[in-house]
PDB file of C-alpha atoms in Angstrom:
ATOM      1  CA  MET N   1     -84.401  10.871 -61.059  1.00 45.00           C
ATOM      2  CA  LYS N   2     -83.918   8.468 -64.000  1.00 41.00           C
ATOM      3  CA  LYS N   3     -80.476  10.221 -64.591  1.00 42.00           C
ATOM      4  CA  ASN N   4     -79.390   9.448 -60.808  1.00 43.00           C
ATOM      5  CA  LEU N   5     -80.758   5.919 -61.181  1.00 34.00           C
ATOM      6  CA  PHE N   6     -78.762   5.326 -64.350  1.00 37.00           C
ATOM      7  CA  ILE N   7     -75.589   6.575 -62.640  1.00 35.00           C
ATOM      8  CA  MET N   8     -76.195   4.338 -59.640  1.00 36.00           C
ATOM      9  CA  LEU N   9     -76.471   1.327 -61.834  1.00 31.00           C
ATOM     10  CA  ALA N  10     -73.390   2.276 -63.793  1.00 37.00           C
ATOM     11  CA  VAL N  11     -71.355   2.565 -60.488  1.00 34.00           C
ATOM     12  CA  LEU N  12     -72.856  -0.788 -59.163  1.00 33.00           C
ATOM     13  CA  PHE N  13     -71.793  -2.463 -62.579  1.00 33.00           C
ATOM     14  CA  ALA N  14     -68.226  -0.989 -62.417  1.00 35.00           C
ATOM     15  CA  VAL N  15     -67.771  -2.219 -58.658  1.00 33.00           C
ATOM     16  CA  THR N  16     -69.240  -5.650 -59.982  1.00 32.00           C
ATOM     17  CA  ILE N  17     -66.749  -5.763 -62.754  1.00 28.00           C
ATOM     18  CA  ALA N  18     -63.882  -4.922 -60.314  1.00 31.00           C
ATOM     19  CA  SER N  19     -64.712  -7.582 -58.052  1.00 30.00           C
ATOM     20  CA  CYS N  20     -64.972 -10.250 -60.819  1.00 30.00           C
ATOM     21  CA  LYS N  21     -61.740  -9.140 -62.009  1.00 31.00           C
ATOM     22  CA  LYS N  22     -60.009  -9.427 -58.636  1.00 29.00           C
ATOM     23  CA  SER N  23     -61.583 -12.907 -57.846  1.00 27.00           C
ATOM     24  CA  ALA N  24     -60.282 -13.964 -61.362  1.00 28.00           C
ATOM     25  CA  ASP N  25     -56.708 -12.704 -60.273  1.00 26.00           C
ATOM     26  CA  ALA N  26     -56.977 -14.675 -57.085  1.00 26.00           C
ATOM     27  CA  PRO N  27     -56.001 -18.079 -58.416  1.00 27.00           C
ATOM     28  CA  ALA N  28     -52.787 -16.872 -60.366  1.00 29.00           C
ATOM     29  CA  GLU N  29     -51.776 -15.214 -57.068  1.00 30.00           C
ATOM     30  CA  LEU N  30     -52.292 -18.488 -55.142  1.00 28.00           C
ATOM     31  CA  GLN N  31     -50.347 -20.483 -57.773  1.00 32.00           C
ATOM     32  CA  SER N  32     -47.473 -18.140 -57.369  1.00 33.00           C
ATOM     33  CA  VAL N  33     -47.342 -18.654 -53.711  1.00 32.00           C
ATOM     34  CA  THR N  34     -47.709 -22.428 -54.023  1.00 37.00           C
ATOM     35  CA  ALA N  35     -44.729 -22.333 -56.559  1.00 42.00           C
ATOM     36  CA  VAL N  36     -42.651 -20.666 -54.097  1.00 41.00           C
ATOM     37  CA  THR N  37     -43.354 -23.330 -51.302  1.00 59.00           C
ATOM     38  CA  ASP N  38     -43.426 -26.286 -53.407  1.00 88.00           C
ATOM     39  CA  PRO N  39     -40.715 -28.723 -51.812  1.00 92.00           C
ATOM     40  CA  ALA N  40     -39.354 -29.672 -55.253  1.00 96.00           C
ATOM     41  CA  LYS N  41     -38.706 -25.910 -55.941  1.00 95.00           C
ATOM     42  CA  LYS N  42     -37.067 -25.574 -52.560  1.00 94.00           C
ATOM     43  CA  VAL N  43     -34.695 -28.654 -53.298  1.00 96.00           C
ATOM     44  CA  TYR N  44     -33.895 -27.029 -56.867  1.00 96.00           C
ATOM     45  CA  ASN N  45     -33.031 -23.833 -55.320  1.00 95.00           C
ATOM     46  CA  TYR N  46     -30.878 -25.536 -52.680  1.00 94.00           C
ATOM     47  CA  ILE N  47     -29.084 -27.182 -55.473  1.00 96.00           C
ATOM     48  CA  ILE N  48     -28.471 -23.998 -56.856  1.00 95.00           C
ATOM     49  CA  GLY N  49     -27.300 -22.504 -53.605  1.00 93.00           C
ATOM     50  CA  LEU N  50     -24.722 -25.217 -53.446  1.00 93.00           C
ATOM     51  CA  GLY N  51     -23.107 -23.831 -56.640  1.00 94.00           C
ATOM     52  CA  PHE N  52     -24.209 -26.308 -59.211  1.00 95.00           C
ATOM     53  CA  PRO N  53     -24.846 -24.869 -62.509  1.00 94.00           C
ATOM     54  CA  ALA N  54     -28.523 -24.943 -63.753  1.00 95.00           C
ATOM     55  CA  HIS N  55     -27.624 -26.774 -66.809  1.00 94.00           C
ATOM     56  CA  THR N  56     -26.119 -29.726 -64.973  1.00 93.00           C
ATOM     57  CA  ILE N  57     -29.664 -30.322 -63.264  1.00 96.00           C
ATOM     58  CA  VAL N  58     -31.520 -32.880 -64.857  1.00 97.00           C
ATOM     59  CA  ASP N  59     -35.219 -33.109 -63.851  1.00 97.00           C
ATOM     60  CA  GLN N  60     -36.646 -36.391 -63.309  1.00 96.00           C
ATOM     61  CA  PRO N  61     -39.819 -37.897 -61.695  1.00 97.00           C
ATOM     62  CA  GLY N  62     -39.199 -37.679 -57.979  1.00 97.00           C
ATOM     63  CA  GLU N  63     -35.625 -36.546 -58.214  1.00 98.00           C
ATOM     64  CA  TYR N  64     -32.957 -34.366 -59.690  1.00 98.00           C
ATOM     65  CA  ILE N  65     -29.667 -35.754 -61.070  1.00 97.00           C
ATOM     66  CA  VAL N  66     -26.782 -33.522 -60.996  1.00 97.00           C
ATOM     67  CA  GLU N  67     -23.637 -33.981 -62.956  1.00 92.00           C
ATOM     68  CA  GLY N  68     -24.630 -37.440 -63.589  1.00 94.00           C
ATOM     69  CA  ASP N  69     -23.532 -39.046 -60.045  1.00 96.00           C
ATOM     70  CA  ILE N  70     -25.449 -37.124 -57.563  1.00 97.00           C
ATOM     71  CA  ARG N  71     -29.043 -37.559 -56.681  1.00 97.00           C
ATOM     72  CA  PHE N  72     -31.486 -35.108 -54.982  1.00 97.00           C
ATOM     73  CA  PRO N  73     -34.905 -36.576 -54.069  1.00 97.00           C
ATOM     74  CA  LYS N  74     -37.433 -33.679 -54.564  1.00 97.00           C
ATOM     75  CA  ASP N  75     -38.968 -34.587 -50.980  1.00 95.00           C
ATOM     76  CA  MET N  76     -35.551 -34.238 -49.070  1.00 95.00           C
ATOM     77  CA  VAL N  77     -35.220 -32.105 -46.186  1.00 92.00           C
ATOM     78  CA  VAL N  78     -33.463 -28.931 -47.242  1.00 90.00           C
ATOM     79  CA  PRO N  79     -31.034 -27.805 -44.406  1.00 83.00           C
ATOM     80  CA  ASN N  80     -31.552 -24.299 -43.030  1.00 73.00           C
ATOM     81  CA  GLY N  81     -28.693 -21.914 -43.316  1.00 55.00           C
ATOM     82  CA  ALA N  82     -26.715 -23.670 -45.650  1.00 45.00           C
ATOM     83  CA  SER N  83     -23.825 -20.995 -46.817  1.00 41.00           C
ATOM     84  CA  THR N  84     -21.606 -20.992 -49.842  1.00 36.00           C
ATOM     85  CA  GLU N  85     -16.247 -22.161 -50.266  1.00 35.00           C
ATOM     86  CA  GLN N  86     -12.017 -31.138 -49.625  1.00 84.00           C
ATOM     87  CA  TYR N  87     -15.974 -29.914 -49.636  1.00 93.00           C
ATOM     88  CA  TYR N  88     -19.539 -30.914 -48.379  1.00 93.00           C
ATOM     89  CA  THR N  89     -23.191 -29.884 -48.554  1.00 93.00           C
ATOM     90  CA  GLY N  90     -23.815 -28.134 -45.217  1.00 90.00           C
ATOM     91  CA  SER N  91     -26.096 -30.936 -44.115  1.00 94.00           C
ATOM     92  CA  LEU N  92     -24.673 -33.993 -42.050  1.00 96.00           C
ATOM     93  CA  VAL N  93     -25.600 -37.453 -40.823  1.00 97.00           C
ATOM     94  CA  SER N  94     -26.495 -37.204 -37.069  1.00 97.00           C
ATOM     95  CA  ALA N  95     -23.988 -38.550 -34.682  1.00 97.00           C
ATOM     96  CA  ALA N  96     -26.052 -41.355 -33.664  1.00 97.00           C
ATOM     97  CA  ASN N  97     -26.815 -42.264 -37.315  1.00 98.00           C
ATOM     98  CA  VAL N  98     -23.395 -42.135 -38.720  1.00 98.00           C
ATOM     99  CA  ALA N  99     -21.949 -44.661 -36.108  1.00 98.00           C
ATOM    100  CA  ASN N 100     -24.132 -47.142 -37.655  1.00 98.00           C
ATOM    101  CA  LEU N 101     -24.783 -46.823 -41.387  1.00 98.00           C
ATOM    102  CA  ARG N 102     -26.769 -49.937 -42.452  1.00 98.00           C
ATOM    103  CA  LEU N 103     -26.076 -50.379 -46.218  1.00 98.00           C
ATOM    104  CA  TYR N 104     -28.455 -53.188 -47.738  1.00 98.00           C
ATOM    105  CA  VAL N 105     -27.243 -54.946 -50.595  1.00 97.00           C
ATOM    106  CA  ASP N 106     -29.970 -55.435 -53.177  1.00 96.00           C
ATOM    107  CA  ALA N 107     -29.601 -58.812 -54.911  1.00 96.00           C
ATOM    108  CA  SER N 108     -28.571 -57.287 -57.992  1.00 97.00           C
ATOM    109  CA  MET N 109     -25.388 -56.101 -56.331  1.00 97.00           C
ATOM    110  CA  THR N 110     -24.500 -59.424 -54.409  1.00 96.00           C
ATOM    111  CA  SER N 111     -21.775 -60.317 -57.244  1.00 97.00           C
ATOM    112  CA  MET N 112     -19.681 -57.071 -56.064  1.00 98.00           C
ATOM    113  CA  ILE N 113     -19.977 -57.626 -52.370  1.00 98.00           C
ATOM    114  CA  SER N 114     -16.208 -57.944 -52.367  1.00 98.00           C
ATOM    115  CA  GLU N 115     -15.845 -54.462 -54.026  1.00 98.00           C
ATOM    116  CA  ILE N 116     -18.592 -53.386 -51.549  1.00 98.00           C
ATOM    117  CA  ASN N 117     -16.634 -54.499 -48.405  1.00 98.00           C
ATOM    118  CA  SER N 118     -13.495 -53.055 -49.905  1.00 98.00           C
ATOM    119  CA  ALA N 119     -15.320 -49.736 -50.292  1.00 98.00           C
ATOM    120  CA  ILE N 120     -16.862 -49.433 -46.714  1.00 98.00           C
ATOM    121  CA  GLY N 121     -13.626 -50.844 -45.276  1.00 98.00           C
ATOM    122  CA  GLN N 122     -11.858 -47.773 -46.497  1.00 98.00           C
ATOM    123  CA  TRP N 123     -14.279 -45.342 -44.778  1.00 98.00           C
ATOM    124  CA  ASN N 124     -14.435 -47.408 -41.609  1.00 98.00           C
ATOM    125  CA  ALA N 125     -10.632 -47.361 -41.113  1.00 98.00           C
ATOM    126  CA  VAL N 126     -10.411 -43.525 -40.997  1.00 98.00           C
ATOM    127  CA  ALA N 127      -8.618 -42.796 -37.799  1.00 98.00           C
ATOM    128  CA  ASN N 128     -10.633 -40.308 -35.452  1.00 98.00           C
ATOM    129  CA  CYS N 129     -13.756 -40.667 -37.337  1.00 98.00           C
ATOM    130  CA  ASN N 130     -17.158 -41.901 -36.179  1.00 98.00           C
ATOM    131  CA  VAL N 131     -18.255 -43.012 -39.646  1.00 98.00           C
ATOM    132  CA  ASN N 132     -19.067 -46.650 -39.478  1.00 98.00           C
ATOM    133  CA  TRP N 133     -20.824 -48.597 -42.506  1.00 98.00           C
ATOM    134  CA  VAL N 134     -22.196 -52.197 -41.971  1.00 98.00           C
ATOM    135  CA  VAL N 135     -23.687 -54.393 -44.524  1.00 98.00           C
ATOM    136  CA  VAL N 136     -27.078 -55.755 -43.732  1.00 94.00           C
ATOM    137  CA  THR N 137     -28.958 -58.434 -45.830  1.00 85.00           C
ATOM    138  CA  SER N 138     -32.403 -58.234 -44.110  1.00 89.00           C
ATOM    139  CA  GLY N 139     -34.411 -55.815 -41.772  1.00 94.00           C
ATOM    140  CA  THR N 140     -34.078 -52.368 -41.371  1.00 97.00           C
ATOM    141  CA  TYR N 141     -31.598 -50.355 -43.424  1.00 98.00           C
ATOM    142  CA  ASP N 142     -30.311 -46.754 -44.098  1.00 98.00           C
ATOM    143  CA  VAL N 143     -28.899 -46.927 -47.420  1.00 98.00           C
ATOM    144  CA  LEU N 144     -29.821 -49.105 -50.399  1.00 98.00           C
ATOM    145  CA  ILE N 145     -27.099 -49.923 -53.015  1.00 98.00           C
ATOM    146  CA  THR N 146     -28.634 -51.373 -56.147  1.00 98.00           C
ATOM    147  CA  ASN N 147     -27.720 -51.988 -59.787  1.00 98.00           C
ATOM    148  CA  TYR N 148     -29.111 -49.405 -62.191  1.00 98.00           C
ATOM    149  CA  ASN N 149     -28.530 -48.744 -66.067  1.00 98.00           C
ATOM    150  CA  LEU N 150     -27.350 -45.202 -65.866  1.00 97.00           C
ATOM    151  CA  GLY N 151     -26.014 -45.393 -69.560  1.00 96.00           C
ATOM    152  CA  ASN N 152     -22.537 -44.817 -70.793  1.00 94.00           C
ATOM    153  CA  GLY N 153     -20.271 -42.319 -69.098  1.00 93.00           C
ATOM    154  CA  VAL N 154     -21.799 -42.663 -65.542  1.00 96.00           C
ATOM    155  CA  CYS N 155     -20.393 -45.192 -63.167  1.00 97.00           C
ATOM    156  CA  GLY N 156     -22.867 -44.660 -60.260  1.00 98.00           C
ATOM    157  CA  GLN N 157     -25.033 -42.157 -58.248  1.00 98.00           C
ATOM    158  CA  GLY N 158     -24.913 -41.303 -54.591  1.00 98.00           C
ATOM    159  CA  THR N 159     -27.484 -39.269 -52.711  1.00 98.00           C
ATOM    160  CA  PHE N 160     -26.706 -36.493 -50.506  1.00 97.00           C
ATOM    161  CA  PRO N 161     -28.094 -36.716 -46.629  1.00 96.00           C
ATOM    162  CA  SER N 162     -30.970 -34.579 -45.265  1.00 95.00           C
ATOM    163  CA  GLY N 163     -32.794 -34.493 -42.038  1.00 95.00           C
ATOM    164  CA  GLY N 164     -29.657 -36.131 -40.143  1.00 97.00           C
ATOM    165  CA  LYS N 165     -29.954 -39.253 -42.231  1.00 97.00           C
ATOM    166  CA  ALA N 166     -27.635 -40.343 -44.924  1.00 98.00           C
ATOM    167  CA  GLY N 167     -28.784 -40.405 -48.311  1.00 98.00           C
ATOM    168  CA  ASN N 168     -31.114 -43.514 -48.745  1.00 98.00           C
ATOM    169  CA  LEU N 169     -29.977 -44.745 -52.121  1.00 98.00           C
ATOM    170  CA  ILE N 170     -26.886 -45.592 -54.182  1.00 98.00           C
ATOM    171  CA  ARG N 171     -26.872 -46.685 -57.736  1.00 98.00           C
ATOM    172  CA  ILE N 172     -24.425 -48.469 -59.437  1.00 98.00           C
ATOM    173  CA  ASN N 173     -24.082 -48.983 -63.233  1.00 98.00           C
ATOM    174  CA  LYS N 174     -22.724 -52.390 -62.701  1.00 98.00           C
ATOM    175  CA  ASN N 175     -22.790 -53.692 -66.350  1.00 97.00           C
ATOM    176  CA  TYR N 176     -20.860 -50.420 -67.425  1.00 98.00           C
ATOM    177  CA  ILE N 177     -18.114 -50.745 -64.897  1.00 98.00           C
ATOM    178  CA  ALA N 178     -17.839 -54.579 -65.136  1.00 97.00           C
ATOM    179  CA  GLY N 179     -14.737 -54.232 -67.389  1.00 97.00           C
ATOM    180  CA  ASN N 180     -13.032 -51.961 -64.830  1.00 97.00           C
ATOM    181  CA  SER N 181     -10.387 -53.441 -62.445  1.00 98.00           C
ATOM    182  CA  PHE N 182     -11.480 -54.525 -59.112  1.00 98.00           C
ATOM    183  CA  ALA N 183      -9.971 -51.495 -57.646  1.00 98.00           C
ATOM    184  CA  GLN N 184     -11.784 -49.071 -59.787  1.00 98.00           C
ATOM    185  CA  ARG N 185     -15.064 -50.910 -59.126  1.00 98.00           C
ATOM    186  CA  ALA N 186     -14.544 -50.484 -55.598  1.00 98.00           C
ATOM    187  CA  ARG N 187     -13.542 -46.778 -56.076  1.00 98.00           C
ATOM    188  CA  THR N 188     -16.972 -46.296 -57.729  1.00 98.00           C
ATOM    189  CA  ILE N 189     -18.752 -47.523 -54.614  1.00 98.00           C
ATOM    190  CA  CYS N 190     -16.415 -45.803 -52.365  1.00 98.00           C
ATOM    191  CA  HIS N 191     -16.900 -42.413 -53.985  1.00 98.00           C
ATOM    192  CA  GLU N 192     -20.791 -42.832 -53.946  1.00 98.00           C
ATOM    193  CA  LEU N 193     -20.534 -43.719 -50.186  1.00 98.00           C
ATOM    194  CA  GLY N 194     -18.820 -40.329 -49.623  1.00 98.00           C
ATOM    195  CA  HIS N 195     -21.622 -38.581 -51.387  1.00 98.00           C
ATOM    196  CA  ASN N 196     -24.212 -40.277 -49.027  1.00 98.00           C
ATOM    197  CA  VAL N 197     -22.487 -38.815 -45.932  1.00 98.00           C
ATOM    198  CA  SER N 198     -22.260 -35.251 -47.641  1.00 97.00           C
ATOM    199  CA  LEU N 199     -19.023 -35.026 -49.274  1.00 97.00           C
ATOM    200  CA  ARG N 200     -18.956 -33.059 -52.379  1.00 97.00           C
ATOM    201  CA  HIS N 201     -16.489 -33.372 -55.395  1.00 96.00           C
ATOM    202  CA  THR N 202     -13.206 -32.148 -54.471  1.00 97.00           C
ATOM    203  CA  ASN N 203     -12.534 -30.650 -57.876  1.00 96.00           C
ATOM    204  CA  TRP N 204     -15.814 -28.760 -57.991  1.00 95.00           C
ATOM    205  CA  ALA N 205     -14.399 -25.655 -59.360  1.00 94.00           C
ATOM    206  CA  ALA N 206     -12.318 -27.358 -62.254  1.00 94.00           C
ATOM    207  CA  ILE N 207     -15.746 -29.091 -63.460  1.00 92.00           C
ATOM    208  CA  GLY N 208     -17.906 -26.061 -63.578  1.00 90.00           C
ATOM    209  CA  GLU N 209     -19.452 -25.590 -59.973  1.00 88.00           C
ATOM    210  CA  SER N 210     -19.709 -22.120 -58.965  1.00 88.00           C
ATOM    211  CA  SER N 211     -19.136 -22.623 -55.186  1.00 89.00           C
ATOM    212  CA  ALA N 212     -19.041 -25.114 -52.413  1.00 92.00           C
ATOM    213  CA  ILE N 213     -18.726 -25.264 -48.587  1.00 93.00           C
ATOM    214  CA  ALA N 214     -15.169 -25.951 -47.391  1.00 94.00           C
ATOM    215  CA  VAL N 215     -14.723 -28.835 -44.725  1.00 95.00           C
ATOM    216  CA  PRO N 216     -13.147 -26.536 -41.862  1.00 93.00           C
ATOM    217  CA  GLY N 217      -9.596 -26.785 -42.284  1.00 93.00           C
ATOM    218  CA  VAL N 218      -9.428 -28.957 -45.341  1.00 94.00           C
ATOM    219  CA  GLY N 219     -10.254 -27.001 -48.256  1.00 86.00           C
ATOM    220  CA  GLY N 220      -8.275 -26.735 -51.604  1.00 91.00           C
ATOM    221  CA  THR N 221      -7.836 -28.941 -54.524  1.00 94.00           C
ATOM    222  CA  ASP N 222      -6.404 -32.494 -54.268  1.00 97.00           C
ATOM    223  CA  ALA N 223      -5.527 -34.453 -57.462  1.00 96.00           C
ATOM    224  CA  SER N 224      -5.259 -37.596 -55.152  1.00 98.00           C
ATOM    225  CA  SER N 225      -8.759 -37.346 -53.856  1.00 98.00           C
ATOM    226  CA  LEU N 226     -10.974 -40.223 -54.441  1.00 98.00           C
ATOM    227  CA  MET N 227     -13.727 -37.596 -54.220  1.00 98.00           C
ATOM    228  CA  ASN N 228     -12.844 -36.080 -57.338  1.00 97.00           C
ATOM    229  CA  GLY N 229     -15.619 -36.123 -60.047  1.00 95.00           C
ATOM    230  CA  GLY N 230     -15.519 -36.820 -63.822  1.00 93.00           C
ATOM    231  CA  GLN N 231     -13.134 -39.701 -63.118  1.00 94.00           C
ATOM    232  CA  CYS N 232     -15.162 -42.731 -63.727  1.00 92.00           C
ATOM    233  CA  GLY N 233     -13.069 -45.813 -64.049  1.00 94.00           C
ATOM    234  CA  SER N 234      -9.743 -43.687 -63.893  1.00 94.00           C
ATOM    235  CA  GLY N 235      -9.718 -41.749 -60.714  1.00 94.00           C
ATOM    236  CA  ALA N 236      -7.802 -42.410 -57.351  1.00 98.00           C
ATOM    237  CA  THR N 237      -8.594 -45.950 -55.878  1.00 98.00           C
ATOM    238  CA  THR N 238      -7.719 -45.019 -52.205  1.00 98.00           C
ATOM    239  CA  LEU N 239      -8.795 -42.113 -49.838  1.00 98.00           C
ATOM    240  CA  SER N 240      -6.157 -39.473 -49.943  1.00 98.00           C
ATOM    241  CA  THR N 241      -5.045 -37.689 -46.716  1.00 98.00           C
ATOM    242  CA  ASN N 242      -7.096 -34.826 -47.468  1.00 97.00           C
ATOM    243  CA  ASP N 243     -10.334 -37.330 -47.922  1.00 98.00           C
ATOM    244  CA  LYS N 244      -9.456 -38.632 -44.479  1.00 98.00           C
ATOM    245  CA  ASN N 245      -9.004 -35.387 -42.766  1.00 97.00           C
ATOM    246  CA  ALA N 246     -12.151 -34.080 -44.329  1.00 97.00           C
ATOM    247  CA  ILE N 247     -14.338 -36.954 -43.119  1.00 98.00           C
ATOM    248  CA  ALA N 248     -12.909 -36.998 -39.638  1.00 98.00           C
ATOM    249  CA  ALA N 249     -13.414 -33.043 -39.317  1.00 97.00           C
ATOM    250  CA  LEU N 250     -17.224 -33.644 -40.128  1.00 97.00           C
ATOM    251  CA  TYR N 251     -17.691 -36.790 -38.075  1.00 98.00           C
TER     252      TYR N 251
END
């Protein structure tokens, strides 16, 4: 009788230990699921899927910065079904929003209002295209352009669109580009405006990106593209024919 009781107690003890171990493992399993569904992780995977090498992704509070001049908020809406081959992100500004892109000029950037107007004038002048930027100084806006110390080597940063809206922030390293020509200062702003409506760097392959989504009918390299990356202060100052064809094809 005592032997049977001992066996029963041993079995009960073993079951209890197994249950405790399972309960102890449960938080780890939950943590794994949480990591997969974390919005920031989704954004990171989206960036990798766009063809940006992991070593170019800088993790900062609330955002990832890629190649120095492209900003991805960690809470951005990641488009579904983005595939990977002028180039864009696979995520576009809606037709209603792109026709009235309200650019709010922060007080820190008012000294460059002429460069800003020159930059938006280039995009607005593209034929057969619905992109229309307007400068606003009060009220509701879609994109904020502000001065920001980005250190040496980075002229500005743009933000890719998500959820049918243009990227909501442009940072310009105003002091760093102050010594550039007017055309080059306007070029920096024009380049970042392009990112905010989805355009990628035209020379993505040459600067180490593994893939990009081609704008239908407007792929290939273009030495004259204003959207070439890595040309801070020395790139093309006017939109090339391919730049114009690309934005017109998208919008």
